[in-house]
Amino acid sequence: MKRALITGITGQDGSYLTELLLEKGYEVHGMVRRSSSFNTDRLDHLFKDPHERDTRLFLHYSDLGDGMSLRSVIERVRPDEVYNLGAQSHVRVSFDQPEFTADITGLGALRLLDALRDHILHTGREVRFYQASSSEMFGSTPPPQVEDTPFHPRSPYAVAKLFAHWQTVHCREQGMYASSGILFNHESPRRGETFVTRKITRAATRISLGLQDVVYLGNLDAKRDWGHARDYVEAMWLMLQQPEPDDYVVATGEMISVRDFAERVFALLDLDWEQHVRFDPRYLRPTEVDALQGDASKARAQLGWAPRSSVDDLIREMVDADLRLAQQERLLRDHGHGAVARR
C-alpha cells in the first residue's frame, strides 16, 4: 500500500486529492495547522461514521512555517509521495500580507523540500514530490501560456509561488524526483467563499431566494481559464506516476471573463446579472493580471490527461450546490421567525 503525505489537505484540492488517493488504495496522511477552531469541513464526510470511516486516512499537526514539525511528520509517515498543496493561496490577500505569504507559500516549500531531501539521504528511499505551482506566475505574459512561457509574476502570491517552483526545479536537477503542476484556475463547490467564482455562485443563489440583493466585485474584465478541481487533482497524481519528473501546465484551454462567468451563473437562475452586480474598487489588485489561458498539450500527450468538465458544467455544479445551501439558510431563517411568532 502506497503512503501519500498531503500539505493543505483541508483545502479544496486537498480534499479531492484525498478522495482520489483513497479510491486508488493509498494510505493518506495530511498535515493540519493547530487552531482554536476545526477546519476539516471538506473532509468531514470521510469521518462521519466511526464504524464506516476510512481507517487509511490520518491527520497530523504540522505547519509549513515550522521546519522541525515537517521533519517529524516525514520521519513518522515515511511517505512514498508528497503533495505540497499548502499555501496562503488568496492572491488579493497576499498584497496585504506579503511577508506571511512569502514565508508559507515560498519558504514553506523550501522547508518541505529540505526535510524531504534529508529523509531521502538518510534512508535511501525514493520519495516522489509534487509542487502546486500556479498560472499566476505567468502574470502579464500574454496567453496562451505553456511550460516554457516566460514568467512575469504580478503579486506577492505569484512571486512566492515562483520561488517555490524554481526550488522544485533546482531539487530535480540535483536528482530528486520533483514535479510541478502549473495549474490554471480550478474551482468547485468546495472553493472558499472569498474566491471570486464561489463568491458569485453563493451570492447569486442567495439573491434568487431573497436572502440578499447585490454582490460587489472587482475587475470584471479579468479573463481566466477555469476548470474543475476534481479533474486537476487527477493530473497531479498522474505526474507522480511517470518514469521521470517534469513540469506540466494543467488547463482547459478555454478563457472567459469574470463578467461572462457572472452572466452565466445568474442566467441559470433566471436573473439579470446587471441588476445585482456592483463594482467595488476595494477588490481591485494593485497590479492586475488581465488574461490567463493555458495550453495543456504536454499533459494531454504525456500524461493522457484531459479535463472532463467544461466551464458550464462547473458553473452548473457550483450553482446547484450553493442553491441547496441557500435553501437551507432560508428554511432556518423562516423557521426561526416562525418560532419567535409562536412565542
Tab-separated table of C-alpha atoms in Angstrom:
chain	number	residue	atom	x	y	z
A	1	MET	CA	0.000	0.000	0.000
A	2	LYS	CA	1.461	3.344	-1.052
A	3	ARG	CA	1.570	6.158	1.503
A	4	ALA	CA	0.955	9.767	0.498
A	5	LEU	CA	1.514	12.914	2.560
A	6	ILE	CA	-0.547	15.987	1.640
A	7	THR	CA	0.028	19.520	2.880
A	8	GLY	CA	-3.098	21.633	2.599
A	9	ILE	CA	-5.278	18.548	2.924
A	10	THR	CA	-8.201	20.547	4.359
A	11	GLY	CA	-8.398	22.795	1.280
A	12	GLN	CA	-10.381	22.327	-1.911
A	13	ASP	CA	-7.640	20.482	-3.796
A	14	GLY	CA	-6.528	18.529	-0.751
A	15	SER	CA	-9.981	17.088	-0.158
A	16	TYR	CA	-10.449	15.991	-3.776
A	17	LEU	CA	-6.933	14.533	-3.898
A	18	THR	CA	-7.597	12.633	-0.666
A	19	GLU	CA	-10.696	11.030	-2.165
A	20	LEU	CA	-8.815	10.113	-5.336
A	21	LEU	CA	-5.892	8.516	-3.499
A	22	LEU	CA	-8.157	6.556	-1.156
A	23	GLU	CA	-10.019	5.225	-4.191
A	24	LYS	CA	-6.672	4.104	-5.608
A	25	GLY	CA	-5.810	2.189	-2.450
A	26	TYR	CA	-3.388	4.615	-0.801
A	27	GLU	CA	-2.869	5.264	2.868
A	28	VAL	CA	-3.259	9.043	3.101
A	29	HIS	CA	-1.671	11.328	5.675
A	30	GLY	CA	-2.477	15.009	5.852
A	31	MET	CA	-0.953	17.978	7.618
A	32	VAL	CA	-3.252	20.355	9.507
A	33	ARG	CA	-2.384	23.506	11.397
A	34	ARG	CA	-3.334	23.744	15.051
A	35	SER	CA	-6.058	26.351	15.569
A	36	SER	CA	-8.791	27.196	18.050
A	37	SER	CA	-11.490	26.002	15.660
A	38	PHE	CA	-11.884	22.960	13.443
A	39	ASN	CA	-11.129	23.455	9.764
A	40	THR	CA	-11.843	19.998	8.370
A	41	ASP	CA	-15.282	20.632	6.819
A	42	ARG	CA	-14.214	19.389	3.392
A	43	LEU	CA	-13.065	16.079	4.901
A	44	ASP	CA	-15.869	15.549	7.405
A	45	HIS	CA	-17.780	13.174	5.129
A	46	LEU	CA	-14.804	10.790	5.375
A	47	PHE	CA	-15.005	10.769	9.193
A	48	LYS	CA	-18.761	10.936	9.908
A	49	ASP	CA	-19.494	7.368	10.930
A	50	PRO	CA	-16.765	5.857	13.154
A	51	HIS	CA	-17.859	2.400	12.023
A	52	GLU	CA	-17.580	3.283	8.332
A	53	ARG	CA	-14.746	5.830	8.317
A	54	ASP	CA	-11.735	5.042	6.161
A	55	THR	CA	-9.002	3.850	8.512
A	56	ARG	CA	-6.377	4.667	5.887
A	57	LEU	CA	-6.729	8.419	6.481
A	58	PHE	CA	-4.650	10.144	9.170
A	59	LEU	CA	-4.214	13.801	10.133
A	60	HIS	CA	-1.087	15.228	11.769
A	61	TYR	CA	-0.474	18.623	13.324
A	62	SER	CA	2.252	20.395	11.384
A	63	ASP	CA	2.908	23.693	9.634
A	64	LEU	CA	4.865	24.835	6.583
A	65	GLY	CA	6.270	27.591	8.775
A	66	ASP	CA	7.796	25.042	11.185
A	67	GLY	CA	10.686	23.037	9.707
A	68	MET	CA	11.035	20.778	12.753
A	69	SER	CA	7.403	19.673	12.556
A	70	LEU	CA	7.802	18.917	8.833
A	71	ARG	CA	10.808	16.697	9.518
A	72	SER	CA	8.976	14.938	12.334
A	73	VAL	CA	5.921	14.148	10.187
A	74	ILE	CA	8.032	12.886	7.279
A	75	GLU	CA	10.021	10.591	9.577
A	76	ARG	CA	6.843	9.182	11.134
A	77	VAL	CA	4.872	8.762	7.920
A	78	ARG	CA	7.715	7.664	5.608
A	79	PRO	CA	5.662	8.617	2.538
A	80	ASP	CA	6.113	7.337	-0.995
A	81	GLU	CA	4.603	10.508	-2.434
A	82	VAL	CA	4.382	14.052	-1.069
A	83	TYR	CA	1.918	16.602	-2.463
A	84	ASN	CA	2.610	20.186	-1.423
A	85	LEU	CA	-0.757	21.921	-1.733
A	86	GLY	CA	-0.412	24.096	1.370
A	87	ALA	CA	-0.140	27.855	0.887
A	88	GLN	CA	-1.563	31.268	1.647
A	89	SER	CA	-3.451	30.991	-1.618
A	90	HIS	CA	-5.572	34.141	-1.886
A	91	VAL	CA	-3.948	36.497	-4.399
A	92	ARG	CA	-5.626	39.691	-3.173
A	93	VAL	CA	-4.783	38.905	0.455
A	94	SER	CA	-1.130	38.460	-0.494
A	95	PHE	CA	-0.874	42.215	-1.111
A	96	ASP	CA	-1.992	42.807	2.492
A	97	GLN	CA	0.181	40.025	3.943
A	98	PRO	CA	3.215	39.764	1.654
A	99	GLU	CA	5.652	38.566	4.320
A	100	PHE	CA	3.340	35.829	5.587
A	101	THR	CA	2.614	34.759	2.007
A	102	ALA	CA	6.332	34.591	1.193
A	103	ASP	CA	7.029	32.595	4.352
A	104	ILE	CA	4.304	29.964	3.912
A	105	THR	CA	3.889	29.769	0.142
A	106	GLY	CA	7.537	30.274	-0.788
A	107	LEU	CA	9.818	29.341	2.098
A	108	GLY	CA	7.357	26.674	3.223
A	109	ALA	CA	8.074	24.731	0.043
A	110	LEU	CA	11.805	25.113	0.643
A	111	ARG	CA	11.483	23.810	4.219
A	112	LEU	CA	9.491	20.821	2.995
A	113	LEU	CA	11.954	20.041	0.191
A	114	ASP	CA	14.911	20.288	2.590
A	115	ALA	CA	13.240	17.953	5.075
A	116	LEU	CA	12.384	15.522	2.313
A	117	ARG	CA	15.885	15.604	0.837
A	118	ASP	CA	17.431	14.805	4.220
A	119	HIS	CA	14.972	11.942	4.706
A	120	ILE	CA	15.892	10.512	1.294
A	121	LEU	CA	19.619	10.822	2.014
A	122	HIS	CA	19.330	9.119	5.410
A	123	THR	CA	17.001	6.300	4.373
A	124	GLY	CA	17.923	5.697	0.743
A	125	ARG	CA	14.225	5.619	-0.146
A	126	GLU	CA	12.753	7.188	-3.282
A	127	VAL	CA	10.073	9.708	-2.434
A	128	ARG	CA	8.221	11.498	-5.211
A	129	PHE	CA	7.358	15.170	-4.695
A	130	TYR	CA	4.630	17.283	-6.272
A	131	GLN	CA	4.675	21.089	-6.084
A	132	ALA	CA	1.458	23.016	-6.689
A	133	SER	CA	2.656	25.790	-8.959
A	134	SER	CA	0.289	28.422	-10.297
A	135	SER	CA	-0.673	30.093	-13.544
A	136	GLU	CA	-0.366	33.376	-11.626
A	137	MET	CA	3.397	33.016	-12.135
A	138	PHE	CA	2.851	33.980	-15.798
A	139	GLY	CA	1.268	37.254	-14.707
A	140	SER	CA	1.403	39.799	-17.511
A	141	THR	CA	2.838	37.422	-20.130
A	142	PRO	CA	0.257	37.224	-22.955
A	143	PRO	CA	-1.717	33.983	-23.424
A	144	PRO	CA	-1.747	31.216	-24.343
A	145	GLN	CA	0.791	30.085	-21.743
A	146	VAL	CA	2.772	26.835	-21.880
A	147	GLU	CA	5.556	25.273	-19.796
A	148	ASP	CA	8.340	27.393	-21.323
A	149	THR	CA	6.404	30.671	-21.442
A	150	PRO	CA	8.406	33.388	-19.599
A	151	PHE	CA	7.179	34.143	-16.084
A	152	HIS	CA	6.218	37.674	-15.014
A	153	PRO	CA	4.510	37.472	-11.603
A	154	ARG	CA	2.266	40.383	-10.596
A	155	SER	CA	1.503	39.716	-6.921
A	156	PRO	CA	3.318	38.652	-3.741
A	157	TYR	CA	1.499	35.326	-4.066
A	158	ALA	CA	2.787	34.774	-7.602
A	159	VAL	CA	6.330	35.735	-6.604
A	160	ALA	CA	6.221	33.270	-3.697
A	161	LYS	CA	4.856	30.536	-5.961
A	162	LEU	CA	7.634	31.207	-8.465
A	163	PHE	CA	10.244	30.873	-5.717
A	164	ALA	CA	8.750	27.509	-4.731
A	165	HIS	CA	8.580	26.441	-8.368
A	166	TRP	CA	12.258	27.167	-9.027
A	167	GLN	CA	13.259	25.453	-5.771
A	168	THR	CA	11.445	22.365	-7.050
A	169	VAL	CA	13.280	22.569	-10.385
A	170	HIS	CA	16.569	23.034	-8.507
A	171	CYS	CA	15.959	19.911	-6.405
A	172	ARG	CA	15.036	17.928	-9.514
A	173	GLU	CA	18.306	18.957	-11.149
A	174	GLN	CA	20.100	17.596	-8.066
A	175	GLY	CA	18.478	14.196	-8.569
A	176	MET	CA	15.223	14.330	-6.578
A	177	TYR	CA	12.005	13.142	-8.144
A	178	ALA	CA	10.255	16.523	-8.061
A	179	SER	CA	7.488	17.607	-10.427
A	180	SER	CA	5.454	20.798	-10.652
A	181	GLY	CA	1.937	21.216	-11.926
A	182	ILE	CA	1.366	24.713	-13.251
A	183	LEU	CA	-2.353	24.692	-12.598
A	184	PHE	CA	-4.669	27.304	-14.044
A	185	ASN	CA	-7.745	28.412	-12.104
A	186	HIS	CA	-9.722	25.445	-10.849
A	187	GLU	CA	-12.920	25.700	-8.877
A	188	SER	CA	-15.674	23.579	-7.313
A	189	PRO	CA	-18.462	23.741	-4.735
A	190	ARG	CA	-15.666	23.333	-2.167
A	191	ARG	CA	-13.972	26.587	-3.196
A	192	GLY	CA	-13.651	29.135	-0.387
A	193	GLU	CA	-16.366	31.785	-0.406
A	194	THR	CA	-13.888	34.673	-0.696
A	195	PHE	CA	-12.682	33.485	-4.125
A	196	VAL	CA	-14.483	35.238	-6.968
A	197	THR	CA	-16.193	32.235	-8.589
A	198	ARG	CA	-17.655	30.943	-5.327
A	199	LYS	CA	-18.451	34.484	-4.222
A	200	ILE	CA	-20.569	34.844	-7.368
A	201	THR	CA	-22.390	31.492	-7.116
A	202	ARG	CA	-23.019	31.914	-3.386
A	203	ALA	CA	-24.376	35.441	-3.818
A	204	ALA	CA	-26.480	34.679	-6.896
A	205	THR	CA	-28.256	31.747	-5.257
A	206	ARG	CA	-28.942	33.808	-2.130
A	207	ILE	CA	-30.264	36.643	-4.317
A	208	SER	CA	-32.578	34.206	-6.116
A	209	LEU	CA	-34.191	33.341	-2.770
A	210	GLY	CA	-34.384	36.900	-1.468
A	211	LEU	CA	-31.597	36.499	1.094
A	212	GLN	CA	-29.527	39.363	-0.335
A	213	ASP	CA	-29.855	41.966	-3.075
A	214	VAL	CA	-26.460	42.625	-4.646
A	215	VAL	CA	-22.870	41.355	-4.796
A	216	TYR	CA	-19.784	43.573	-5.018
A	217	LEU	CA	-16.965	42.545	-7.382
A	218	GLY	CA	-13.691	43.998	-8.607
A	219	ASN	CA	-12.221	43.653	-12.100
A	220	LEU	CA	-14.994	42.242	-14.295
A	221	ASP	CA	-12.742	42.285	-17.375
A	222	ALA	CA	-10.145	39.847	-15.998
A	223	LYS	CA	-10.105	36.676	-18.106
A	224	ARG	CA	-9.303	33.256	-16.720
A	225	ASP	CA	-9.101	29.619	-17.784
A	226	TRP	CA	-11.432	27.894	-15.301
A	227	GLY	CA	-11.555	24.124	-14.785
A	228	HIS	CA	-12.845	21.717	-12.138
A	229	ALA	CA	-10.586	20.908	-9.175
A	230	ARG	CA	-11.669	17.261	-9.300
A	231	ASP	CA	-10.155	16.935	-12.784
A	232	TYR	CA	-6.977	18.775	-11.840
A	233	VAL	CA	-6.044	16.596	-8.858
A	234	GLU	CA	-6.052	13.617	-11.214
A	235	ALA	CA	-3.344	15.401	-13.221
A	236	MET	CA	-1.321	15.839	-10.007
A	237	TRP	CA	-1.435	12.119	-9.351
A	238	LEU	CA	-0.585	11.226	-12.951
A	239	MET	CA	2.531	13.410	-12.797
A	240	LEU	CA	3.980	11.323	-9.979
A	241	GLN	CA	3.311	8.067	-11.842
A	242	GLN	CA	5.644	8.990	-14.731
A	243	PRO	CA	9.113	7.417	-15.126
A	244	GLU	CA	10.770	10.866	-14.939
A	245	PRO	CA	9.759	14.058	-13.135
A	246	ASP	CA	8.823	17.160	-15.110
A	247	ASP	CA	6.664	20.296	-15.167
A	248	TYR	CA	3.194	20.354	-16.723
A	249	VAL	CA	0.608	23.023	-17.478
A	250	VAL	CA	-2.886	21.891	-16.460
A	251	ALA	CA	-5.715	23.876	-18.060
A	252	THR	CA	-8.852	23.615	-20.190
A	253	GLY	CA	-7.678	25.984	-22.932
A	254	GLU	CA	-10.924	27.985	-22.693
A	255	MET	CA	-10.843	31.529	-21.322
A	256	ILE	CA	-13.796	33.672	-20.220
A	257	SER	CA	-14.052	36.906	-18.241
A	258	VAL	CA	-15.358	37.394	-14.724
A	259	ARG	CA	-18.265	39.245	-16.353
A	260	ASP	CA	-19.041	36.210	-18.535
A	261	PHE	CA	-18.825	33.913	-15.523
A	262	ALA	CA	-21.266	36.067	-13.562
A	263	GLU	CA	-23.658	36.331	-16.514
A	264	ARG	CA	-23.763	32.532	-16.923
A	265	VAL	CA	-24.343	31.985	-13.203
A	266	PHE	CA	-27.237	34.463	-12.971
A	267	ALA	CA	-28.747	33.158	-16.223
A	268	LEU	CA	-29.078	29.677	-14.699
A	269	LEU	CA	-31.224	31.283	-12.002
A	270	ASP	CA	-33.267	33.343	-14.492
A	271	LEU	CA	-31.766	36.565	-13.188
A	272	ASP	CA	-30.266	39.587	-14.941
A	273	TRP	CA	-26.745	39.854	-13.566
A	274	GLU	CA	-26.507	43.581	-14.300
A	275	GLN	CA	-29.280	44.289	-11.802
A	276	HIS	CA	-27.410	42.622	-8.969
A	277	VAL	CA	-23.655	43.045	-9.581
A	278	ARG	CA	-21.934	46.199	-8.341
A	279	PHE	CA	-18.345	47.315	-8.885
A	280	ASP	CA	-16.207	47.958	-5.808
A	281	PRO	CA	-12.640	49.269	-6.275
A	282	ARG	CA	-11.601	47.711	-2.959
A	283	TYR	CA	-11.485	44.348	-4.724
A	284	LEU	CA	-9.038	45.508	-7.404
A	285	ARG	CA	-5.447	44.289	-7.167
A	286	PRO	CA	-2.677	46.918	-7.093
A	287	THR	CA	-1.241	45.125	-10.144
A	288	GLU	CA	-3.750	43.259	-12.283
A	289	VAL	CA	-3.349	40.086	-14.333
A	290	ASP	CA	-5.506	40.600	-17.409
A	291	ALA	CA	-5.600	37.192	-19.091
A	292	LEU	CA	-4.559	33.611	-18.285
A	293	GLN	CA	-5.186	30.776	-20.735
A	294	GLY	CA	-3.246	27.521	-20.590
A	295	ASP	CA	-2.192	25.119	-23.299
A	296	ALA	CA	-2.131	21.642	-21.727
A	297	SER	CA	-0.921	19.834	-24.863
A	298	LYS	CA	2.034	18.345	-22.984
A	299	ALA	CA	-0.173	16.952	-20.203
A	300	ARG	CA	-2.570	15.526	-22.774
A	301	ALA	CA	0.236	13.852	-24.724
A	302	GLN	CA	2.479	12.595	-21.904
A	303	LEU	CA	0.023	12.043	-19.049
A	304	GLY	CA	-3.016	11.072	-21.082
A	305	TRP	CA	-4.920	13.718	-19.122
A	306	ALA	CA	-7.860	15.786	-20.305
A	307	PRO	CA	-10.475	17.791	-18.398
A	308	ARG	CA	-13.825	16.060	-18.036
A	309	SER	CA	-15.821	19.148	-17.032
A	310	SER	CA	-16.391	22.244	-19.152
A	311	VAL	CA	-16.716	25.659	-17.559
A	312	ASP	CA	-20.507	25.428	-17.982
A	313	ASP	CA	-20.517	22.022	-16.246
A	314	LEU	CA	-18.521	23.583	-13.426
A	315	ILE	CA	-20.845	26.564	-13.111
A	316	ARG	CA	-23.931	24.334	-13.046
A	317	GLU	CA	-22.472	22.137	-10.291
A	318	MET	CA	-21.469	25.145	-8.188
A	319	VAL	CA	-24.878	26.797	-8.606
A	320	ASP	CA	-26.716	23.591	-7.693
A	321	ALA	CA	-24.621	23.131	-4.547
A	322	ASP	CA	-24.941	26.747	-3.426
A	323	LEU	CA	-28.659	26.774	-4.164
A	324	ARG	CA	-29.068	23.893	-1.711
A	325	LEU	CA	-27.117	25.886	0.887
A	326	ALA	CA	-29.266	28.957	0.289
A	327	GLN	CA	-32.461	26.904	0.584
A	328	GLN	CA	-31.264	25.517	3.906
A	329	GLU	CA	-30.385	29.024	5.049
A	330	ARG	CA	-33.835	30.360	4.146
A	331	LEU	CA	-35.527	27.406	5.830
A	332	LEU	CA	-33.609	28.109	9.034
A	333	ARG	CA	-34.447	31.801	8.804
A	334	ASP	CA	-38.149	31.176	8.247
A	335	HIS	CA	-38.277	28.510	10.919
A	336	GLY	CA	-36.631	30.879	13.367
A	337	HIS	CA	-39.095	33.664	12.586
A	338	GLY	CA	-41.979	31.240	12.995
A	339	ALA	CA	-40.694	30.135	16.391
A	340	VAL	CA	-40.459	33.765	17.532
A	341	ALA	CA	-44.012	34.474	16.303
A	342	ARG	CA	-45.416	31.463	18.167
A	343	ARG	CA	-43.823	32.593	21.396
